[in-house]
CSV table of C-alpha atoms in Angstrom, one decimal:
chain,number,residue,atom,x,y,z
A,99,UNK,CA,6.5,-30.8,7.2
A,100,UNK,CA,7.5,-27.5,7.6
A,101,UNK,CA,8.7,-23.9,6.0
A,102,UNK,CA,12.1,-24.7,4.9
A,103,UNK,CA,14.3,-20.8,4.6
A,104,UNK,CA,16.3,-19.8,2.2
A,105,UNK,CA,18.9,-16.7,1.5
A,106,UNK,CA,18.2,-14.6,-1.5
A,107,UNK,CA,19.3,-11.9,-1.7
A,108,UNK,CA,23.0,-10.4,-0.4
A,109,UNK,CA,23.4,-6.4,-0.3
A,110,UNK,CA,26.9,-5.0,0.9
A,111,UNK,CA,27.8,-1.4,1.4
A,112,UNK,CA,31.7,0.4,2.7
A,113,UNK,CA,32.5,3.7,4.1
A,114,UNK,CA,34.9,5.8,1.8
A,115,UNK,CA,37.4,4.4,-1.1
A,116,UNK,CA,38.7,2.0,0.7
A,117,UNK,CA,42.2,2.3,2.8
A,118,UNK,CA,45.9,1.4,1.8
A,119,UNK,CA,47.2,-0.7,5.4
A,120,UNK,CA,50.8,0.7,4.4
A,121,UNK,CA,49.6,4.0,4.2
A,122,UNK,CA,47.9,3.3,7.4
A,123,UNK,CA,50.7,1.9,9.2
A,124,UNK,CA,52.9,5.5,7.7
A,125,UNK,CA,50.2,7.8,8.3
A,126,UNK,CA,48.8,7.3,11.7
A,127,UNK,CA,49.6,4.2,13.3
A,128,UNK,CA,53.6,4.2,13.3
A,129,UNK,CA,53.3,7.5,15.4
A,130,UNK,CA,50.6,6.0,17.2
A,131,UNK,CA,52.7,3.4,18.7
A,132,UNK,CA,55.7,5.1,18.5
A,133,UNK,CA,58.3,3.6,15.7
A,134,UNK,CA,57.5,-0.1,17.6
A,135,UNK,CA,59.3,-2.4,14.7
A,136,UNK,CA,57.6,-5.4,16.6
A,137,UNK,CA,54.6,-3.4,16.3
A,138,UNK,CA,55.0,-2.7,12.8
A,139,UNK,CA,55.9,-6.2,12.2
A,140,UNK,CA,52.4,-7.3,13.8
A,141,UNK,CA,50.3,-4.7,12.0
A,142,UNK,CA,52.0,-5.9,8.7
A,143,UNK,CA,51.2,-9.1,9.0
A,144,UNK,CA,47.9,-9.0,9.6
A,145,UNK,CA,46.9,-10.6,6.2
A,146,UNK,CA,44.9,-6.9,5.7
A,147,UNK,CA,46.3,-5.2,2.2
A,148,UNK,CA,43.4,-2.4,2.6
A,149,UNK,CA,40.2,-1.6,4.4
A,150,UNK,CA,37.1,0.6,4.8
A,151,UNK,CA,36.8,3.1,7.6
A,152,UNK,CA,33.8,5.7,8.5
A,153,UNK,CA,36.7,7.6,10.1
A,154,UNK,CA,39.8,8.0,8.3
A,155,UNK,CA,42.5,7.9,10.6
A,156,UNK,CA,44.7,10.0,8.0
A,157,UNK,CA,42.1,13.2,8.3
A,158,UNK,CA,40.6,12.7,11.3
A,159,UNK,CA,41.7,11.5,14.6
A,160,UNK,CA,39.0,9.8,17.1
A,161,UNK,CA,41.5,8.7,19.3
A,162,UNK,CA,40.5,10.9,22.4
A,163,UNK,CA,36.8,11.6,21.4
A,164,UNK,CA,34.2,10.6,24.0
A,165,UNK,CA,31.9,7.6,23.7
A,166,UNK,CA,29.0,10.1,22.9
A,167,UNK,CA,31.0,11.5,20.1
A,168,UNK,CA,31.6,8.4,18.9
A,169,UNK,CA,27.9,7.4,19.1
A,170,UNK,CA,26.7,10.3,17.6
A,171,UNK,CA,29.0,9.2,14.7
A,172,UNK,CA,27.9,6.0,14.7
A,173,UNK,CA,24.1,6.9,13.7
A,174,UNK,CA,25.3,9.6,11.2
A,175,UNK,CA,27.4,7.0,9.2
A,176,UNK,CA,25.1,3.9,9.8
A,177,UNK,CA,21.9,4.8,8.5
A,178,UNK,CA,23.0,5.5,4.9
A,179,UNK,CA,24.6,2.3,5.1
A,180,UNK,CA,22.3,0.2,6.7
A,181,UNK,CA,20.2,1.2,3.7
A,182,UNK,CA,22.2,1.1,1.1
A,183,UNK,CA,23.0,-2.8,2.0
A,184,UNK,CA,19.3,-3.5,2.7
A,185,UNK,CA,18.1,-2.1,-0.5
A,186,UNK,CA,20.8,-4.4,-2.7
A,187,UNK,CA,19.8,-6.8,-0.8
A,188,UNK,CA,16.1,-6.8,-1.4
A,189,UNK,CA,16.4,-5.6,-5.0
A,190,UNK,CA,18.6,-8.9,-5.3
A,191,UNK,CA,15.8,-11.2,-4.0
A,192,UNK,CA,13.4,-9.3,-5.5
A,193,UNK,CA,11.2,-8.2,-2.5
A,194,UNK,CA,9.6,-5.1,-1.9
A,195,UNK,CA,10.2,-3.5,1.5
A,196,UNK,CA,6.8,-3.4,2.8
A,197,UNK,CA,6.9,-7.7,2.5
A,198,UNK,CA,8.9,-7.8,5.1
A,199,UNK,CA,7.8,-9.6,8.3
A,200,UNK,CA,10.9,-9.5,10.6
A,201,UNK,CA,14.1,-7.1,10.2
A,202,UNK,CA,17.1,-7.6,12.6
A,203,UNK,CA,19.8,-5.6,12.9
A,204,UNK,CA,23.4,-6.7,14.0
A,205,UNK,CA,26.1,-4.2,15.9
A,206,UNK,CA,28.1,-4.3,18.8
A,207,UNK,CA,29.9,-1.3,17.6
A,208,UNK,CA,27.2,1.5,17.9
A,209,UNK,CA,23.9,1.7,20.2
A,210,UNK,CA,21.3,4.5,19.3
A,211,UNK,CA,17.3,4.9,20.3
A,212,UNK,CA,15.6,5.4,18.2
A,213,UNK,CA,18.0,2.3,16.7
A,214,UNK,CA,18.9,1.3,12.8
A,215,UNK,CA,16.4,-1.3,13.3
A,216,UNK,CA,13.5,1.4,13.1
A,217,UNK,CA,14.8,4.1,11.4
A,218,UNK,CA,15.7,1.9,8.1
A,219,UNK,CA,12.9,0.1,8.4
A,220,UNK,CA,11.2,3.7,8.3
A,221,UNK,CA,13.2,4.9,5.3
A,222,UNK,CA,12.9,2.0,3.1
A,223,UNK,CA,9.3,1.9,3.3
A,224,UNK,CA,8.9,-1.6,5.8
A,225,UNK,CA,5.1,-1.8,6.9
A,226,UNK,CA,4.2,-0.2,10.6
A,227,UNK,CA,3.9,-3.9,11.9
A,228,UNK,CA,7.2,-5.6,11.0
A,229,UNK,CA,8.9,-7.5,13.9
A,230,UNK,CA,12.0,-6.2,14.5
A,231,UNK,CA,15.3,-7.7,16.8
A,232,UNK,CA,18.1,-6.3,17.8
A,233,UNK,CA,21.4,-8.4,18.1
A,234,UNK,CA,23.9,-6.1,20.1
A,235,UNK,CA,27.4,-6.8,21.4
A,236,UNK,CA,28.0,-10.0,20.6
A,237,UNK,CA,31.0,-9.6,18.5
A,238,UNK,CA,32.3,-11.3,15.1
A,239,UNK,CA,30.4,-14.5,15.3
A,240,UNK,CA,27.0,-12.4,15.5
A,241,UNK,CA,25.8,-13.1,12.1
A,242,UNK,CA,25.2,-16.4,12.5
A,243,UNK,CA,22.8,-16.4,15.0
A,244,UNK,CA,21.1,-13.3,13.7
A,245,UNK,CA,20.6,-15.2,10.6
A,246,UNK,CA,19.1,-18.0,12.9
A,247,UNK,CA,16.8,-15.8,14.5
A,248,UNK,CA,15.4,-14.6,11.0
A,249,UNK,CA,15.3,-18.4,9.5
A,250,UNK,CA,13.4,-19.5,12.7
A,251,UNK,CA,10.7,-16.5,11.9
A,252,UNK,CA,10.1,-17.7,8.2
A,253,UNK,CA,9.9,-21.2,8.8
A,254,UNK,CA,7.1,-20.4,11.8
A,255,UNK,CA,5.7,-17.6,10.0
A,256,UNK,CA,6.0,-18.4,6.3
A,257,UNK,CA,7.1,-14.5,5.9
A,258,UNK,CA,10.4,-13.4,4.4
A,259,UNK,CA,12.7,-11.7,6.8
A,260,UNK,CA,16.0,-9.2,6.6
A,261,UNK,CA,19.4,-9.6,8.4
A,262,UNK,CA,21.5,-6.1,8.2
A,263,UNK,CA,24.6,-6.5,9.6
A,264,UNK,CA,26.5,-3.3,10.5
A,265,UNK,CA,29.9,-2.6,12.7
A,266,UNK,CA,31.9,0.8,12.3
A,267,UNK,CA,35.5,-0.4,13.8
A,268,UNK,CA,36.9,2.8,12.7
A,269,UNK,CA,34.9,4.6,15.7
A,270,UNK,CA,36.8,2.6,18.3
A,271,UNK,CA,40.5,3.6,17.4
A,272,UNK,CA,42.3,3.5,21.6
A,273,UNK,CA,44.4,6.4,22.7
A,274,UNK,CA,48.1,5.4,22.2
A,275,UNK,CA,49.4,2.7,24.0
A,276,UNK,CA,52.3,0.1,24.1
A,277,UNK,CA,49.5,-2.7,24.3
A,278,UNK,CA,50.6,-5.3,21.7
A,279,UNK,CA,46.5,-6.8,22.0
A,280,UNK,CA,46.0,-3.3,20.5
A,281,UNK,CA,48.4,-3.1,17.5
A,282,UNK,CA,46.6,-6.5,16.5
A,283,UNK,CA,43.0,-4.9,16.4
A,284,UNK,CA,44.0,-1.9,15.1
A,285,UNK,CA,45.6,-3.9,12.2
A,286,UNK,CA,42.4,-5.9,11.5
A,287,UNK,CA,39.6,-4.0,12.0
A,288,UNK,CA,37.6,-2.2,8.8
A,289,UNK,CA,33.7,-1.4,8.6
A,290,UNK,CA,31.3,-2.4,6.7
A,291,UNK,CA,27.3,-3.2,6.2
A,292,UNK,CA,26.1,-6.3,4.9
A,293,UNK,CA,22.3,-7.4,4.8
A,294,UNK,CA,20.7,-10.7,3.7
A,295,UNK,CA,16.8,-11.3,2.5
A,296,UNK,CA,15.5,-15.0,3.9
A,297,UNK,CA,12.6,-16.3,1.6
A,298,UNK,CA,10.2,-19.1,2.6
A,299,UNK,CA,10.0,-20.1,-0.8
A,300,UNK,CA,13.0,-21.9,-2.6
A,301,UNK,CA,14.6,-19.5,-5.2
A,302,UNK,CA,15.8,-20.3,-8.0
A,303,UNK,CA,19.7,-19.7,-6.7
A,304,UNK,CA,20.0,-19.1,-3.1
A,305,UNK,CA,21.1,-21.0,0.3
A,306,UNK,CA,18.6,-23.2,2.7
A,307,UNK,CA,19.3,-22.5,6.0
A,308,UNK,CA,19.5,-26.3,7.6
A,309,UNK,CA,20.8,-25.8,10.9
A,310,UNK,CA,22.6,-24.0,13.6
A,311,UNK,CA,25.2,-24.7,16.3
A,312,UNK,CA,26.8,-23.2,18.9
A,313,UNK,CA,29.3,-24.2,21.6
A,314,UNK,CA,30.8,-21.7,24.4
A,315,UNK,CA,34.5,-22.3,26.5
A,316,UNK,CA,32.8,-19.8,29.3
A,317,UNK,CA,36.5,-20.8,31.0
A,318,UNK,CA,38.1,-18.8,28.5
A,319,UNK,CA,36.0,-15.7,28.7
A,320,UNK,CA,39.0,-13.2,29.9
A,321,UNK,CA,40.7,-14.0,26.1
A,322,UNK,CA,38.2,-11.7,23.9
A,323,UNK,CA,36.9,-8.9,25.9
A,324,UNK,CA,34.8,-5.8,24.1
A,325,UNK,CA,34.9,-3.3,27.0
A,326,UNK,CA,32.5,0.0,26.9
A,327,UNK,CA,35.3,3.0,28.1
A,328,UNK,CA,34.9,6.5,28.1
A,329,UNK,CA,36.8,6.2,24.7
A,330,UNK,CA,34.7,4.2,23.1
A,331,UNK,CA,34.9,0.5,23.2
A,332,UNK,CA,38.2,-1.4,23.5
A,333,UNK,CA,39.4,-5.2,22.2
A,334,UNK,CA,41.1,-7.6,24.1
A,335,UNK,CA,42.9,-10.1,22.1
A,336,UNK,CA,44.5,-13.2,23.8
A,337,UNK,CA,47.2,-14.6,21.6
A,338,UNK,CA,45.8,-17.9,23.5
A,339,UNK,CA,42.3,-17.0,21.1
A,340,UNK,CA,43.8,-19.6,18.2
A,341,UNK,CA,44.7,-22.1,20.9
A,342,UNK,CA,41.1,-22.0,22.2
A,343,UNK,CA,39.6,-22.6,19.1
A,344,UNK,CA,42.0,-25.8,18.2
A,345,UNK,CA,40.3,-27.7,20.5
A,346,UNK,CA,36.9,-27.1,19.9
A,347,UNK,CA,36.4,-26.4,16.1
A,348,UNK,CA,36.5,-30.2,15.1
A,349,UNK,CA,34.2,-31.7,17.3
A,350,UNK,CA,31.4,-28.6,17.0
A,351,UNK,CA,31.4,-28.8,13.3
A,352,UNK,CA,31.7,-32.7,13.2
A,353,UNK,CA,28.4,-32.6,15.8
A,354,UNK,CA,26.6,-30.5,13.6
A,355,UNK,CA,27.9,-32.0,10.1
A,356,UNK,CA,26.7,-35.4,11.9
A,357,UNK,CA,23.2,-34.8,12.4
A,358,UNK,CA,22.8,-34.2,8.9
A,359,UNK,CA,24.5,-38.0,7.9
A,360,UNK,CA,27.5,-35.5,6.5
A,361,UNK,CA,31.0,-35.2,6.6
A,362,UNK,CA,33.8,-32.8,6.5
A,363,UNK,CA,34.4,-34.0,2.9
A,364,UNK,CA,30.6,-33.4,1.9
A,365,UNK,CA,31.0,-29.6,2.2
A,366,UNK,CA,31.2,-27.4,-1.2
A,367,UNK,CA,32.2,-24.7,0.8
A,368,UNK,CA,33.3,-23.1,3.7
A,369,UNK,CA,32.7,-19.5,4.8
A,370,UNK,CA,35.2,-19.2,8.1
A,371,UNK,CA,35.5,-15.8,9.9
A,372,UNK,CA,38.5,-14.6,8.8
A,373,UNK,CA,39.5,-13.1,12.3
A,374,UNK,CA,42.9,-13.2,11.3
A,375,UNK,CA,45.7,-15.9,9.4
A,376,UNK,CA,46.3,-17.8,12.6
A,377,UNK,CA,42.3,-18.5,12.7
A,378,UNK,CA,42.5,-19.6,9.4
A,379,UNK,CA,45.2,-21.5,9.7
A,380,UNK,CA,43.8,-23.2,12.6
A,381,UNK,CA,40.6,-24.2,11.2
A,382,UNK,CA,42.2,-25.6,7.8
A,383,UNK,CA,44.2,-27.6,9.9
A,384,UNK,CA,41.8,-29.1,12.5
A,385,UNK,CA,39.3,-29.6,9.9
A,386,UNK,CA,41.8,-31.3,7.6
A,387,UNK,CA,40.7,-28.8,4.6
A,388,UNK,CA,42.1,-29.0,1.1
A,389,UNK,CA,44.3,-26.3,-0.1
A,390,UNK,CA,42.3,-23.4,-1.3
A,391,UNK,CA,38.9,-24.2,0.4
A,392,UNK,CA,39.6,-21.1,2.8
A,393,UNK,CA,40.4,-18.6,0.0
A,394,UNK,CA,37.2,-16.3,-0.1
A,395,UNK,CA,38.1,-15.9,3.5
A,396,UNK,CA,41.7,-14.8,2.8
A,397,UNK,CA,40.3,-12.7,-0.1
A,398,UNK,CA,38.1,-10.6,2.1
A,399,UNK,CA,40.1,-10.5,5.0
A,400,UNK,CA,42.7,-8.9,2.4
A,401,UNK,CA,40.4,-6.5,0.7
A,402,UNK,CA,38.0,-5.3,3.7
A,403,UNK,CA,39.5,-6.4,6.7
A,404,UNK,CA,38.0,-7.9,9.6
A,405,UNK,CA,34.7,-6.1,9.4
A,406,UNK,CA,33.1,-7.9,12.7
A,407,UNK,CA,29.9,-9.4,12.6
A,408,UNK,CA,29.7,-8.5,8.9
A,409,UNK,CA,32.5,-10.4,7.3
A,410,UNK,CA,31.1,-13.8,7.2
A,411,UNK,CA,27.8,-12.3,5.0
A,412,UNK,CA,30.6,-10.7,3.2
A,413,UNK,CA,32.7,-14.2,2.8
A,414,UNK,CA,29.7,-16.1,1.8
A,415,UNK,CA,28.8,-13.4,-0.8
A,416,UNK,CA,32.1,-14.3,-2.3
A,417,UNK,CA,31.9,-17.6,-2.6
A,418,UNK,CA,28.3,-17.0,-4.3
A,419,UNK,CA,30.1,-14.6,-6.9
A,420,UNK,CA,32.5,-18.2,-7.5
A,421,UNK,CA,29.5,-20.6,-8.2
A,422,UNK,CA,29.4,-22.1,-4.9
A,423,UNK,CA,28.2,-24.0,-3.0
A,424,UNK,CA,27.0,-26.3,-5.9
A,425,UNK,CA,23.2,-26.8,-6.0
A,426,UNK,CA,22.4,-29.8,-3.7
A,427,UNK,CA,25.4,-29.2,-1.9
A,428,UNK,CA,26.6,-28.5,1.4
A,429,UNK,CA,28.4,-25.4,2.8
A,430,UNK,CA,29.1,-24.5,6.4
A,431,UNK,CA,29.3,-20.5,7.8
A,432,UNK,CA,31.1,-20.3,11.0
A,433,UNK,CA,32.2,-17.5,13.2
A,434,UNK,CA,34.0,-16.6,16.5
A,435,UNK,CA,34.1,-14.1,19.3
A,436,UNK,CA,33.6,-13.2,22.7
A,437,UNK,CA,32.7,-16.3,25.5
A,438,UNK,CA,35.0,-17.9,23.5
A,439,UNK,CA,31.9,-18.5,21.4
A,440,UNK,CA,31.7,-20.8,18.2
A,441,UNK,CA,29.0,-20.0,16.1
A,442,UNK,CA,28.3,-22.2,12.6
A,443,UNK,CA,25.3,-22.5,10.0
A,444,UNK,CA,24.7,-25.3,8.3
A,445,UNK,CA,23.6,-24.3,4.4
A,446,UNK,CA,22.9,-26.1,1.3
A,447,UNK,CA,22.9,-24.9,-2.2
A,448,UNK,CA,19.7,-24.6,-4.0
């Protein structure tokens, strides 16, 4: 029988003092898309009452900056981040640095070499031999394989491993444009670091990683797009995205809840991407969820924004903070992004 995984340990660290979205919208944005009331209307209802930013739009504004300013940036901001969440996330599990056997780092929203991968490894004290992985690009549902990835290592190697997710949306703001795909990300988007420890051994409170699917529309690619410019990197968001994932969420989760002799009604809890209400929405309705079941999703999505690959680390933080899931009991992570890609971990409480 082999090394079963667990979670641990959850670290978390934000940019700033956090962000009003109306003072946002007043500030910067209404000027940005010039007095647009449909705009406004959009960026309003974006389910986002305030977020974290490396770059305050309100002082400073990266609109025109090059891609090498941004990534210059990018490393200045991250690295105090990446271990700040790392450390809270090992002084949670109770792990020194140097037991470390694999560290993997998750962005698609800054690239540097030396990366985050080595230089917090470096600063936290990880030993000269620790694997590391790089997860770049993928978008919001990168978590969940990253998580994978490190689960996979324990349970060959019987070695604890990190997970550091780390995206800095507030590098990215576009030059002005009458783009509607852009008021939407613009109205989402905060920053933030999370960072997970993954034990072999079974903790005394923490989450066994069971299983992981993933399913890919590869016909639908064109509706989330990440595109490197020479203004840093630019969304594009179908209003189809929603549509996409109504007809594939239900049998992906039911395939993977299946192997497992489980049902939708088995699960204690559900961490969902908040990518935005109408993904929400969508999910609770294909999966047939009881009221409330999504609201650590809301809450964050409310409170930090849409912080990329981060925010379902952050989500299932929350629902840790709210007793659940129930030892014994089931809970499911899931993501989406670019591909259209589905991406869901199958967890149990311990």
């Amino acid at each position: 029988m082999g090394v079963s995984a667990y979670v641990a340990g959850f670290g978390a660290a934000f940019p700033g003092g956090g962000l009003d979205q109306d003072r946002m919208w007043q500030g910067y944005f209404a000027n940005h898309f010039a007095g647009d009331r449909l705009a406004e209307r959009i960026f309003r209802s974006a389910g986002v009452r305030r977020r974290h930013a490396a770059v305050n739009p309100l002082v400073e504004d990266a609109a025109r900056w090059s891609t090498g300013d941004r990534m210059r940036r990018y490393i200045a901001e991250a690295l105090p981040l990446g271990k700040e969440a790392v450390g809270a996330a090992l002084a949670d599990a109770g792990l020194r640095a140097d037991e470390v056997g694999m560290f993997a780092v998750v962005s698609c929203t800054g690239y540097t070499t030396p990366g985050l991968d080595i230089r917090v490894a470096a600063d936290l004290g990880m030993a000269a031999d620790v694997q590391r992985l790089l997860v770049g690009h993928m978008g919001c549902y990168a978590a969940i394989p990253g998580l994978g990835a490190v689960a996979d290592h324990v349970a060959a190697r019987g070695r604890p491993a990190v997970a550091l997710c780390l995206e800095l949306t507030s590098l990215h703001v576009q030059p002005p444009t009458a783009d509607r795909d852009q008021v939407v990300a613009h109205a989402l988007f905060g920053d933030a670091a999370a960072a997970v420890v993954v034990l072999p051994g079974k903790p005394r409170a923490g989450l066994e990683v069971v299983d992981v699917a993933a399913l890919t529309d590869a016909a639908t690619a064109d509706r989330m797009t990440w595109d490197v410019t020479d203004l840093g990197f630019r969304m594009g968001l179908s209003p189809e995205v929603p549509g996409v994932l109504a007809r594939h969420v239900a049998g992906m989760v039911s395939g993977l809840l299946d192997r497992h002799g489980l049902t939708v009604a088995d699960v204690d809890a559900w961490a969902v991407h908040p990518g935005g209400p109408r993904i929400l929405d969508t999910v609770a309705d294909r999966l047939d969820l009881p009221d409330g079941a999504l609201d650590a999703s809301h809450d964050v999505l409310a409170e930090r924004g849409n912080c990329s690959s981060a925010t379902v680390l952050l989500v299932l933080d929350a629902l840790r903070a709210r007793g659940r899931p129930r030892p014994g009991r089931a809970a499911v992570a899931m993501a989406f992004g670019p591909g259209l890609t589905l991406y869901a971990a199958l967890l149990r409480g311990t």
